[in-house]
Coordinates of C-alpha atoms and ligand atoms in Angstrom, one line a residue:
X1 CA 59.6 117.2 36.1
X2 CA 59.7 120.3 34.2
X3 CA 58.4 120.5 30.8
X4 CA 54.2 120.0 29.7
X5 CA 51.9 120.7 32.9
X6 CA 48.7 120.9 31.2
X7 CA 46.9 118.1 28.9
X8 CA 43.6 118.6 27.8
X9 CA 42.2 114.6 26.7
X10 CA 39.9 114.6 23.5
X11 CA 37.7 111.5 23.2
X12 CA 34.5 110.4 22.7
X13 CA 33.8 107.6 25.4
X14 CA 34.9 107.6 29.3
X15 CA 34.0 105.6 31.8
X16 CA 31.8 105.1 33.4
X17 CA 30.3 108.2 32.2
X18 CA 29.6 106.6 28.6
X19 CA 31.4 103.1 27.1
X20 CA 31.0 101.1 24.3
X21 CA 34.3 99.2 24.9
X22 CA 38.2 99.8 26.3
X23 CA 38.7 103.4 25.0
X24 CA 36.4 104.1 27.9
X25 CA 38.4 102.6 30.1
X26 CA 41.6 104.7 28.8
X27 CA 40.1 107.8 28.7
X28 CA 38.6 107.0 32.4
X29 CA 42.0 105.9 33.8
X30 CA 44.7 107.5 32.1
X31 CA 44.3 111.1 33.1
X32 CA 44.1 110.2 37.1
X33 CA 47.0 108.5 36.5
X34 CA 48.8 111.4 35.0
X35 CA 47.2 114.0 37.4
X36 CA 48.9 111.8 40.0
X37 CA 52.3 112.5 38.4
X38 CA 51.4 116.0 38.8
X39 CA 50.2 117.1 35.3
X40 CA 46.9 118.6 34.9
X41 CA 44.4 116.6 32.4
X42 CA 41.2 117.9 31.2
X43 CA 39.1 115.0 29.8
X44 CA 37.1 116.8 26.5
X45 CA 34.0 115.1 26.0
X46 CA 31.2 115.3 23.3
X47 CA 27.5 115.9 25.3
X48 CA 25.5 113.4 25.0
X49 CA 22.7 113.2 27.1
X50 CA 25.0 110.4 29.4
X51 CA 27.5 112.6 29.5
X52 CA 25.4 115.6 30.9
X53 CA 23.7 113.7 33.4
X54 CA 26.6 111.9 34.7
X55 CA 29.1 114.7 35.6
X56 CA 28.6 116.3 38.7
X57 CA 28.7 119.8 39.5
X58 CA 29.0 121.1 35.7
X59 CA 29.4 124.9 35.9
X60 CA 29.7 126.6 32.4
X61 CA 32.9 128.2 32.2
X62 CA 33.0 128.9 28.3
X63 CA 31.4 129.2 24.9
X64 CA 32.3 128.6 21.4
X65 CA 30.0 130.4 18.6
X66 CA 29.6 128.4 15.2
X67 CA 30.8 125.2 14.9
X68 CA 28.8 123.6 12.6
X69 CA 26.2 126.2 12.4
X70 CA 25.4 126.6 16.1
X71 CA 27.1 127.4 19.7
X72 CA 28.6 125.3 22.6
X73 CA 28.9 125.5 26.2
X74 CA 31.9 123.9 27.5
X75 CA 31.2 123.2 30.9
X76 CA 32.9 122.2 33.4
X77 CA 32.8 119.4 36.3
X78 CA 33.7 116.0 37.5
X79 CA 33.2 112.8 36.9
X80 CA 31.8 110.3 39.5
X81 CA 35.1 108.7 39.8
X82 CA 36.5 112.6 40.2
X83 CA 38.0 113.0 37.6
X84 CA 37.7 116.8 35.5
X85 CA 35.7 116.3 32.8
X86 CA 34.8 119.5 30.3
X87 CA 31.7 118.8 28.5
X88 CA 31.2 120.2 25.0
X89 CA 27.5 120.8 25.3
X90 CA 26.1 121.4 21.8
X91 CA 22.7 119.3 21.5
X92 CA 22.5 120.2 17.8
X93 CA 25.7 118.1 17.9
X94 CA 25.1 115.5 20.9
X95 CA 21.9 115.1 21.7
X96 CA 22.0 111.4 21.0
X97 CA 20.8 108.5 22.9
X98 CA 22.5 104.8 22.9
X99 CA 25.5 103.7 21.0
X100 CA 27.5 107.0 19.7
X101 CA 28.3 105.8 16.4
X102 CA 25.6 103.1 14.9
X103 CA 21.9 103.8 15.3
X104 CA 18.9 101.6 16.6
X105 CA 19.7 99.4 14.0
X106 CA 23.7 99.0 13.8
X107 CA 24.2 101.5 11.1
X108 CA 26.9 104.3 11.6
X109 CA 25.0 107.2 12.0
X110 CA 24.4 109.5 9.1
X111 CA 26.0 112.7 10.7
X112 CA 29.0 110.9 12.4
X113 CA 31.3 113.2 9.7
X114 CA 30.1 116.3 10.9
X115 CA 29.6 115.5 14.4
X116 CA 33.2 114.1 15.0
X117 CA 34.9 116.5 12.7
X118 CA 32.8 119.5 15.3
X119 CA 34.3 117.4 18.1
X120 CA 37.8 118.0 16.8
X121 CA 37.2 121.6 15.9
X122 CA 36.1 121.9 19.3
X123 CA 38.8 120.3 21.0
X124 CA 41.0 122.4 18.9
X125 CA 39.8 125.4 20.4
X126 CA 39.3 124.9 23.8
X127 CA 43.3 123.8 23.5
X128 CA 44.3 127.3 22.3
X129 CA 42.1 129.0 25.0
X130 CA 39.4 130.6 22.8
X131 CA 36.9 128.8 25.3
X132 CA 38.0 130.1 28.5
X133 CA 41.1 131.0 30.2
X134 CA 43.5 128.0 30.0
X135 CA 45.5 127.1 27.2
X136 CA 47.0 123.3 26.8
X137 CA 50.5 121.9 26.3
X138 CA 49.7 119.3 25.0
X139 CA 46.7 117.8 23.4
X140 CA 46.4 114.1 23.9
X141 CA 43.4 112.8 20.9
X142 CA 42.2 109.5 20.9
X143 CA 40.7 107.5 17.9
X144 CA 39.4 108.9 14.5
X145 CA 36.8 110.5 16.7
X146 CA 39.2 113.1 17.7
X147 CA 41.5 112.2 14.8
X148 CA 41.1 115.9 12.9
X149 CA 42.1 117.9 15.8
X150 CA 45.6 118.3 14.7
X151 CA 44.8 119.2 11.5
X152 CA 42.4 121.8 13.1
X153 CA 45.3 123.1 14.8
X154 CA 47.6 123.2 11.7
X155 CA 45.0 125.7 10.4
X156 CA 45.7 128.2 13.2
X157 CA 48.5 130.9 12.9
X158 CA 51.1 131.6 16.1
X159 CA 51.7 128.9 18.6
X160 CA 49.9 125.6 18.8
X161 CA 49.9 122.7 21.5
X162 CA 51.5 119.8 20.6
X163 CA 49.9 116.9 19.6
X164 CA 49.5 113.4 20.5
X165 CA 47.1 111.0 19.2
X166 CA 46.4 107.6 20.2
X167 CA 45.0 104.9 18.0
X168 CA 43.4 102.2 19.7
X169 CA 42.2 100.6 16.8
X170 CA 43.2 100.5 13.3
X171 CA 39.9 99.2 11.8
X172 CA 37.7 101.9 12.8
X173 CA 39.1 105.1 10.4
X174 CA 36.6 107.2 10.1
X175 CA 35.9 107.3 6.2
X176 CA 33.5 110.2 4.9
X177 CA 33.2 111.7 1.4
X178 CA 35.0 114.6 0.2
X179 CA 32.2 116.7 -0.2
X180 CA 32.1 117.0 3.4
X181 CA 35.6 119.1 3.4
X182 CA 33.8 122.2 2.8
X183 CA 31.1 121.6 5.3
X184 CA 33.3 121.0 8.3
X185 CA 35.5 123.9 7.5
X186 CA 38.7 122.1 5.9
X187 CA 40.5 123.9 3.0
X188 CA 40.7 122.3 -0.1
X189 CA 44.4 121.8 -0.1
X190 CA 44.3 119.5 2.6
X191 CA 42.5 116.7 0.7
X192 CA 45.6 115.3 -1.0
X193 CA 47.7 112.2 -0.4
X194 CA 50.0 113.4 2.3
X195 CA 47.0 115.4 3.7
X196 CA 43.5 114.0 4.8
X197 CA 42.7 111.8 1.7
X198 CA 42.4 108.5 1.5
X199 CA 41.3 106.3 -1.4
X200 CA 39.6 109.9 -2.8
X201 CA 38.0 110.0 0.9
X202 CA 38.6 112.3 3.4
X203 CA 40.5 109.4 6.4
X204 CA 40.2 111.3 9.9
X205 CA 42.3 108.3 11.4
X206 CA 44.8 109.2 8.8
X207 CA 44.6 113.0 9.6
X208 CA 45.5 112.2 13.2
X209 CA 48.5 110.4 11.7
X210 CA 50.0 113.1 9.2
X211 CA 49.2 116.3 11.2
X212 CA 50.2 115.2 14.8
X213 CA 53.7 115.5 16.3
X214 CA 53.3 112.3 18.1
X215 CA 51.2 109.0 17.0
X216 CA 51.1 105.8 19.8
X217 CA 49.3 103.1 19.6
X218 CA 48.0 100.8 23.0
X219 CA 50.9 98.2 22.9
X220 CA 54.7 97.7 21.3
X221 CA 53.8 94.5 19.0
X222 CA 50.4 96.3 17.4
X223 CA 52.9 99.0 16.6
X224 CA 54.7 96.8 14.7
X225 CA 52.2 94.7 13.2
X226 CA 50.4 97.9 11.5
X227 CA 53.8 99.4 9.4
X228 CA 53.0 96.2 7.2
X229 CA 50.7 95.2 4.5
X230 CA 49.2 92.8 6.6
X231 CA 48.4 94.4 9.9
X232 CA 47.7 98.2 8.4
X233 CA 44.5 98.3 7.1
X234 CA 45.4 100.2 3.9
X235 CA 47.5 102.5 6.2
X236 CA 50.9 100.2 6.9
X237 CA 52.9 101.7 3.9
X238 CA 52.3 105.5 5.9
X239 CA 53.0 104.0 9.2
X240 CA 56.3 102.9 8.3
X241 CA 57.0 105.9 6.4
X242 CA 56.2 108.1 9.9
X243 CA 57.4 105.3 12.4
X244 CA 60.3 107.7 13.9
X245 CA 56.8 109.3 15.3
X246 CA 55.3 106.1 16.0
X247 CA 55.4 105.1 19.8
X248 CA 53.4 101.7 21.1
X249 CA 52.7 101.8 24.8
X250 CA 50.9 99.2 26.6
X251 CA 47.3 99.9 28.3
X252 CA 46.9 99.5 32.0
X253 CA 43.6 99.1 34.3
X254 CA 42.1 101.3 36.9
X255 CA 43.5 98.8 39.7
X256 CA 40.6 100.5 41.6
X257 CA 37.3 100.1 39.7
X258 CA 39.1 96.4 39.0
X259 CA 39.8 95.1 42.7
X260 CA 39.2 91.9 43.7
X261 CA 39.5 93.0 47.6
X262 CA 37.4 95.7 47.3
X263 CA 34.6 94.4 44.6
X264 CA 31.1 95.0 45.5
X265 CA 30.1 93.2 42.4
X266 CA 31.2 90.0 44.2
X267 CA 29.9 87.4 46.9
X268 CA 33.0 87.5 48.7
X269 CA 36.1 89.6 48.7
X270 CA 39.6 87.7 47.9
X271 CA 43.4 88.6 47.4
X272 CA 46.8 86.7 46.2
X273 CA 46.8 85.3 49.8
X274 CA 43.2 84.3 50.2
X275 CA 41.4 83.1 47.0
X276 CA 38.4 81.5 49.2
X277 CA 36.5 84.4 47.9
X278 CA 37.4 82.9 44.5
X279 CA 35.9 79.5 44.9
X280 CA 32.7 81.2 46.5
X281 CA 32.5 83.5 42.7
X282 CA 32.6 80.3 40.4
X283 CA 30.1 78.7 42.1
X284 CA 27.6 82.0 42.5
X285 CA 28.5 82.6 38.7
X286 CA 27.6 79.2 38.0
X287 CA 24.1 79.6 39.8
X288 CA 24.0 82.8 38.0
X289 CA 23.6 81.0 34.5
X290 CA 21.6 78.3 35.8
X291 CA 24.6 75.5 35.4
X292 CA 24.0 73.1 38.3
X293 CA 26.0 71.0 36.9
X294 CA 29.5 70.3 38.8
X295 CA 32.2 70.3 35.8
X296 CA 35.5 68.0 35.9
X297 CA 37.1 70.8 33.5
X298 CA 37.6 74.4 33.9
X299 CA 35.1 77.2 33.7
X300 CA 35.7 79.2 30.3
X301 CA 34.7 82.9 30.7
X302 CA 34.7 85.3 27.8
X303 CA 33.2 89.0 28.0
X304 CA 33.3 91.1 24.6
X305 CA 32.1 92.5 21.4
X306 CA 31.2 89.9 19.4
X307 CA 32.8 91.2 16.3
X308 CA 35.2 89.3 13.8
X309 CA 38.0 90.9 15.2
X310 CA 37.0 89.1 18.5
X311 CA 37.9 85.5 17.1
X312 CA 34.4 84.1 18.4
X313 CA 33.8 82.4 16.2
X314 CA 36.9 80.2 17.3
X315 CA 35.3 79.6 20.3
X316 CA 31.8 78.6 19.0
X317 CA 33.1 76.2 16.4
X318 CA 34.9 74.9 19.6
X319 CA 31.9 73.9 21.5
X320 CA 31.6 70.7 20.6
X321 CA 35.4 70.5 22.2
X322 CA 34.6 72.4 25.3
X323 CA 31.6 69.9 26.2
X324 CA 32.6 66.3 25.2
X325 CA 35.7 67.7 27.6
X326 CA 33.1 68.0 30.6
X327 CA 34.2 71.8 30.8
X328 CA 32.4 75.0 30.9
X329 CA 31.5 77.7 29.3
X330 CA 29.9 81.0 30.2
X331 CA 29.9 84.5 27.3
X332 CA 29.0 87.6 28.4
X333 CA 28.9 90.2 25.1
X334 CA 26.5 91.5 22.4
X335 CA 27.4 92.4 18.5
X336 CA 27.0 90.4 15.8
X337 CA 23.9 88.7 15.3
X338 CA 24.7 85.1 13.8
X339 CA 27.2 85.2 17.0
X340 CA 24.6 86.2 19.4
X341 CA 22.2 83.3 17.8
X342 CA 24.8 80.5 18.0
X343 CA 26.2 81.2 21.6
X344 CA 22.0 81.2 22.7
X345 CA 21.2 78.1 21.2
X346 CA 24.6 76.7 22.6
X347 CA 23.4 77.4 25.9
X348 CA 19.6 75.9 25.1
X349 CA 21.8 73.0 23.8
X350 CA 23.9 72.5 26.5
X351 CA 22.1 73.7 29.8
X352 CA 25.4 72.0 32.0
X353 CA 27.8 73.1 30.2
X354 CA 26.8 76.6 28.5
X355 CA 25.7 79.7 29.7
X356 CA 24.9 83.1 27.4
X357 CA 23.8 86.8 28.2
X358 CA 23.7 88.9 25.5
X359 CA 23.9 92.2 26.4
X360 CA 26.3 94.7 28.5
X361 CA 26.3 94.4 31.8
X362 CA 29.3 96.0 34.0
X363 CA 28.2 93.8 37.0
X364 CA 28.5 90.7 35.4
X365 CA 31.6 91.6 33.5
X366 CA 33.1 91.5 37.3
X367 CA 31.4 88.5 37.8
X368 CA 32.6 87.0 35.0
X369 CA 36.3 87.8 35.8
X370 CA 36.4 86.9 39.2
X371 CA 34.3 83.4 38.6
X372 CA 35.9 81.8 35.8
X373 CA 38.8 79.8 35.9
X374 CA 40.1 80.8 32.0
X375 CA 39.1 83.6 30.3
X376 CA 39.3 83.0 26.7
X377 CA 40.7 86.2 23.9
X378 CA 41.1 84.5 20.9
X379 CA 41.3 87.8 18.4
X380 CA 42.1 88.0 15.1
X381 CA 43.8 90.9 15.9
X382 CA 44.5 93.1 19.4
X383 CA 45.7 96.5 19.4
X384 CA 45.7 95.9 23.1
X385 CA 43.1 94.4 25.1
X386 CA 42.1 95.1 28.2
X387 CA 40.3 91.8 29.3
X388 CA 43.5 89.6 30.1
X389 CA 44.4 92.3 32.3
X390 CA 41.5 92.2 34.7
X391 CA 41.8 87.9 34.2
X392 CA 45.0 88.2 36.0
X393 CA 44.3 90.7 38.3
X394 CA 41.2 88.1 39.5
X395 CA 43.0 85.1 39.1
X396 CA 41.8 84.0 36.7
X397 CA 44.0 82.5 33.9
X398 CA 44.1 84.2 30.3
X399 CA 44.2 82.3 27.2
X400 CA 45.0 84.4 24.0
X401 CA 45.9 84.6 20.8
X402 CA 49.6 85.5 20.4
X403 CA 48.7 88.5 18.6
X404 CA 49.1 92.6 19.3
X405 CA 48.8 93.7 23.1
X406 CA 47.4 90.2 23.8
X407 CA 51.4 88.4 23.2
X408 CA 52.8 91.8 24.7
X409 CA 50.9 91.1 28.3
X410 CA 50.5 87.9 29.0
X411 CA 53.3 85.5 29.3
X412 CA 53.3 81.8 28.1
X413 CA 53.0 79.2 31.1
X414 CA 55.3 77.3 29.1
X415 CA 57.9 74.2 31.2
X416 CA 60.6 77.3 30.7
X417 CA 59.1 79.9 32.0
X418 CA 57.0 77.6 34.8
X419 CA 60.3 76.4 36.1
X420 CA 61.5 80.0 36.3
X421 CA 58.3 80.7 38.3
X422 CA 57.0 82.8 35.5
X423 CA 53.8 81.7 33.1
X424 CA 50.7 84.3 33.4
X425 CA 48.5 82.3 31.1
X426 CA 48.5 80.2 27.7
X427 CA 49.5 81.5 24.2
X428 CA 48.3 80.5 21.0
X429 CA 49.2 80.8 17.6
X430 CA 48.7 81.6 14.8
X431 CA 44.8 82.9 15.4
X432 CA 43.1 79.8 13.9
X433 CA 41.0 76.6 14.7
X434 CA 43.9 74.1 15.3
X435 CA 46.2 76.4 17.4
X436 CA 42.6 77.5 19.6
X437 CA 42.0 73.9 20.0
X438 CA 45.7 73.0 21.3
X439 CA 45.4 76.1 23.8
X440 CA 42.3 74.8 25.0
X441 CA 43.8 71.3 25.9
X442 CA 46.8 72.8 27.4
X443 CA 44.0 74.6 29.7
X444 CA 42.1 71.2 30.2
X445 CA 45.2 69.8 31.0
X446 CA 46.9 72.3 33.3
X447 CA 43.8 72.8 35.5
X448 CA 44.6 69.0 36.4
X449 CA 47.7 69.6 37.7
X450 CA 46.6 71.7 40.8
X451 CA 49.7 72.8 42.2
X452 CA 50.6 74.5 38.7
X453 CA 47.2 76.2 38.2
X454 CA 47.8 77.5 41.4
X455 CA 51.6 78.6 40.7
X456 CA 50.2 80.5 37.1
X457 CA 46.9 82.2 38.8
X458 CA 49.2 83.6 41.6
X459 CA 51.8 85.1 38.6
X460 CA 49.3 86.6 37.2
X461 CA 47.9 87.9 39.7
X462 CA 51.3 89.4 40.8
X463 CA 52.0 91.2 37.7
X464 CA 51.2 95.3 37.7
X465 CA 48.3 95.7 35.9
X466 CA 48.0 99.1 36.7
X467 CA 48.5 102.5 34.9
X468 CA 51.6 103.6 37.1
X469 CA 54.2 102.6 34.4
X470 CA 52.3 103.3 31.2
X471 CA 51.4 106.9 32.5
X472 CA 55.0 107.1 33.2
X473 CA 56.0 106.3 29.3
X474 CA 53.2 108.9 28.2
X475 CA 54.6 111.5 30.8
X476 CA 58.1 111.5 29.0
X477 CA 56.8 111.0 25.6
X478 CA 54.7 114.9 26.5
X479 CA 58.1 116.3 27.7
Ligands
ADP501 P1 37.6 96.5 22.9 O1 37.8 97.9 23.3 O2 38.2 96.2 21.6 O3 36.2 96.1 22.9 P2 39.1 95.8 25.3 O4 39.5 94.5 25.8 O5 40.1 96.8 25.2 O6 38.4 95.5 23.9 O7 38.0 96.4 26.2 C1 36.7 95.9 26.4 C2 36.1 96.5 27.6 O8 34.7 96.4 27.5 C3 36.5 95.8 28.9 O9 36.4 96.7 30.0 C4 35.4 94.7 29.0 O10 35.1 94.3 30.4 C5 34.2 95.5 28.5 N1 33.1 94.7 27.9 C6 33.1 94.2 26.6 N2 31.9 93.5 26.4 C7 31.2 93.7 27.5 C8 29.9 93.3 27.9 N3 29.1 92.6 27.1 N4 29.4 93.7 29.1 C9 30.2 94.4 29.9 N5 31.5 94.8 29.7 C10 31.9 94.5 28.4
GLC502 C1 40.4 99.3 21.3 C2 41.1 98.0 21.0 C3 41.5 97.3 22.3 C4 42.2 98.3 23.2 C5 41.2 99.4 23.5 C6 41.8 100.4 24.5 O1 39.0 99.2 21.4 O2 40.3 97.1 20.2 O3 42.5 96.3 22.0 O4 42.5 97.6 24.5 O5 41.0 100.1 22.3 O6 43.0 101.0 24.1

């Protein structure tokens, strides 16, 4: 194709270099997926000391003087999955341990506004070539992280990439006070209302919004659900307003680091054909959590934040539900504290029929997936999810809430759509107690009937999952 060769990505997680949730995964799949089309992708990355150690062979190839009152080396290298990373090296920026945004205690970092907004600046630069000798087409930004790169380049006279910028979730928007404007280098006459402010704020989500040519989001439905009052955070008046911009393109996975034939993480290999290797997870999971006991009802599985977003709280109140129906349950995921509390005393409660680790754990997230027989996404809201993707590639049945990315990907088992050999897992709607509760008996009840469980697992697990047709939609969007 003729058109935008080279992309530089600006983000500020990537697996499996550094990941606090599924814009890791993006950022870690996405540009081999493009490369593979025969673009070249740069993945910009701040430094943080995970960063630094993890990419291999880092040669500096450029520097940047001042931004934000010291120099960076962007060096250059790969990730251990290959893929190029360029590493803005600044430790007066990066040098942060743990979580990127919140500190030891779950507070967003004082300095997020000038660290982020430096991040942009940066991004900006190494774009137009002022860091060494290559200049993008296109720069892809992801998240109010990399949300005030656009504007960055709007500040820049002569010829400027063009700008994408992905927003994988609406709720996190990047909110500082105006008095930073001057500090990061941002003229006054951007903070107005079809500029970077926001409630008398400077927004860098919003900035991403107004200044870039293009604005996606991680699945068709979210893109609709945020140009209204209800789904926009504040921001679904603007969204409408631009929505000849706004383009919503489902996430894949890596179909590699997720492989059900190839998992190391797991006791036994397995495929569509042979699912022995399925039957041998469950029952190592199960010994995992310490549940001896063997279970007329499904296993449950869920792996995430445990945020309100999340819909946890769903399945807590559910408990009660999950047990008296001699089912399982096992949670993988860390967040909120009351959660945390209530799913550990569940599983002191319950020692047959509940099983907790709070924490992240990559291993056990494969474990998880491949050992469970439902794995449960009840959010509130889902820009897109990435969860019920790896469910069906393991064969393991999703049950969501009919919301976002979530009713986009899976497809309702439903009499219809099992007749027409179609069904990847079980809907529910609208997000609420009731609605969970039906799903869940519909799961109860549908793991009975063996042949159909079998007929849904195999749908899912015959549904492309992979990046192949998303990176094609984001290849023509660049051209
Ligand atoms: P979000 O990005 O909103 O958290 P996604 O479904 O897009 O949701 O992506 C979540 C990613 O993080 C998935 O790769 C999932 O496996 C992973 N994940 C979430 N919680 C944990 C955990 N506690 N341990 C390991 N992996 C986790
Ligand atoms: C965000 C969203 C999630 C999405 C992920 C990757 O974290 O919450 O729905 O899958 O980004 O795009």
């Amino acid at each position: 194709m003729a058109g935008p060769k080279r992309i530089l990505f600006a983000g500020s997680e990537c697996f499996p270099l550094i990941k606090t949730g599924g814009l890791a995964d993006v950022m870690g799949a996405l540009p081999p997926a493009l490369d593979s089309r025969g673009l070249e992708v740069f993945t910009l990355l701040p430094g943080f000391p995970a960063v630094k150690a993890g990419v291999k062979r880092a040669k500096k190839v450029g520097v940047l003087s001042d931004i934000a009152g010291g120099s960076v080396n962007i060096l250059k290298g790969k990730s251990p999955t290959g893929q190029t990373i360029l590493v803005a090296d600044a430790p007066h920026l990066f040098d942060i341990d743990g979580n990127p945004y919140l500190d030891a205690n779950g507070k967003d970092r004082a300095d997020n506004g000038i660290r982020y907004a430096a991040f942009s600046e940066i991004a900006a630069k190494v774009a137009l070539g002022q860091a060494f000798k290559w200049k993008a087409d296109v720069v892809h930004a992801h998240d109010w992280q990399a949300g005030l790169v656009a504007a960055y380049l709007s500040l820049t006279e002569g010829p400027t990439p063009k700008t994408v910028f992905t927003i994988h979730n609406l709720a996190f928007q990047g909110q500082f006070p105006k008095s930073l404007m001057r500090k990061i280098g941002l003229p006054a006459q951007m903070f107005h209302q079809d500029g970077v402010e926001f409630w008398d704020k400077i927004s860098f989500l919003k900035a991403g919004i107004i200044y870039s040519d293009l604005v996606t989001t991680v699945s068709p439905t979210y893109a609709r659900e945020i140009q209204t009052e209800e789904g926009g955070m504040g921001l679904g008046g603007l969204l409408k307003k631009l929505n000849h911009k706004l383009h919503g393109i489902a996430n894949g996975i890596d179909t590699e680091v997720w492989n059900p034939e190839t998992d190391d993480a797991l006791p036994k290999p397995f495929s569509k054909k042979a699912v022995a290797g399925k039957k041998a997870a469950k029952k190592s999971l199960l010994q995992h959590f310490g549940l001896s006991h063997k279970a007329k009802g499904p296993l449950f599985g869920v792996i995430s934040r445990l945020t309100e977003q999340k819909g946890l709280d769903l399945v807590a109140a559910s408990l009660p539900h999950i047990v008296g129906n001699d089912a399982q349950l096992v949670l993988l995921g860390s967040g909120d504290k009351d959660l945390e509390a209530v799913f550990e005393e569940a599983a002191r409660n319950h020692p047959n029929h509940v099983g907790a680790f709070i924490g992240y754990d990559e291993q056990l997230a494969h474990q998880v997936q491949a050992g469970a027989d439902v794995i449960l996404v009840p959010s509130r809201f889902e820009p897109c999810g990435l969860t019920q993707l790896c469910a069906m590639r393991y064969g393991s049945v999703p049950l969501v809430a009919r919301v976002g990315g979530l009713a986009d990907t899976v497809i309702d088992a439903s009499t219809a759509a099992l007749k027409h050999k179609q069904g990847t897992g079980i809907q529910f709607s609208p997000a609420g107690f009731d609605p969970f509760i039906a799903g869940l008996d519909r799961a109860l009840q549908l793991y009975q009937d063996k042949k159909t469980w079998v007929q849904i697992r195999r749908n899912g697990m015959r549904e492309d999952v992979s990046w192949a047709l998303p990176a094609a939609a984001y290849h023509a969007l660049y051209q």
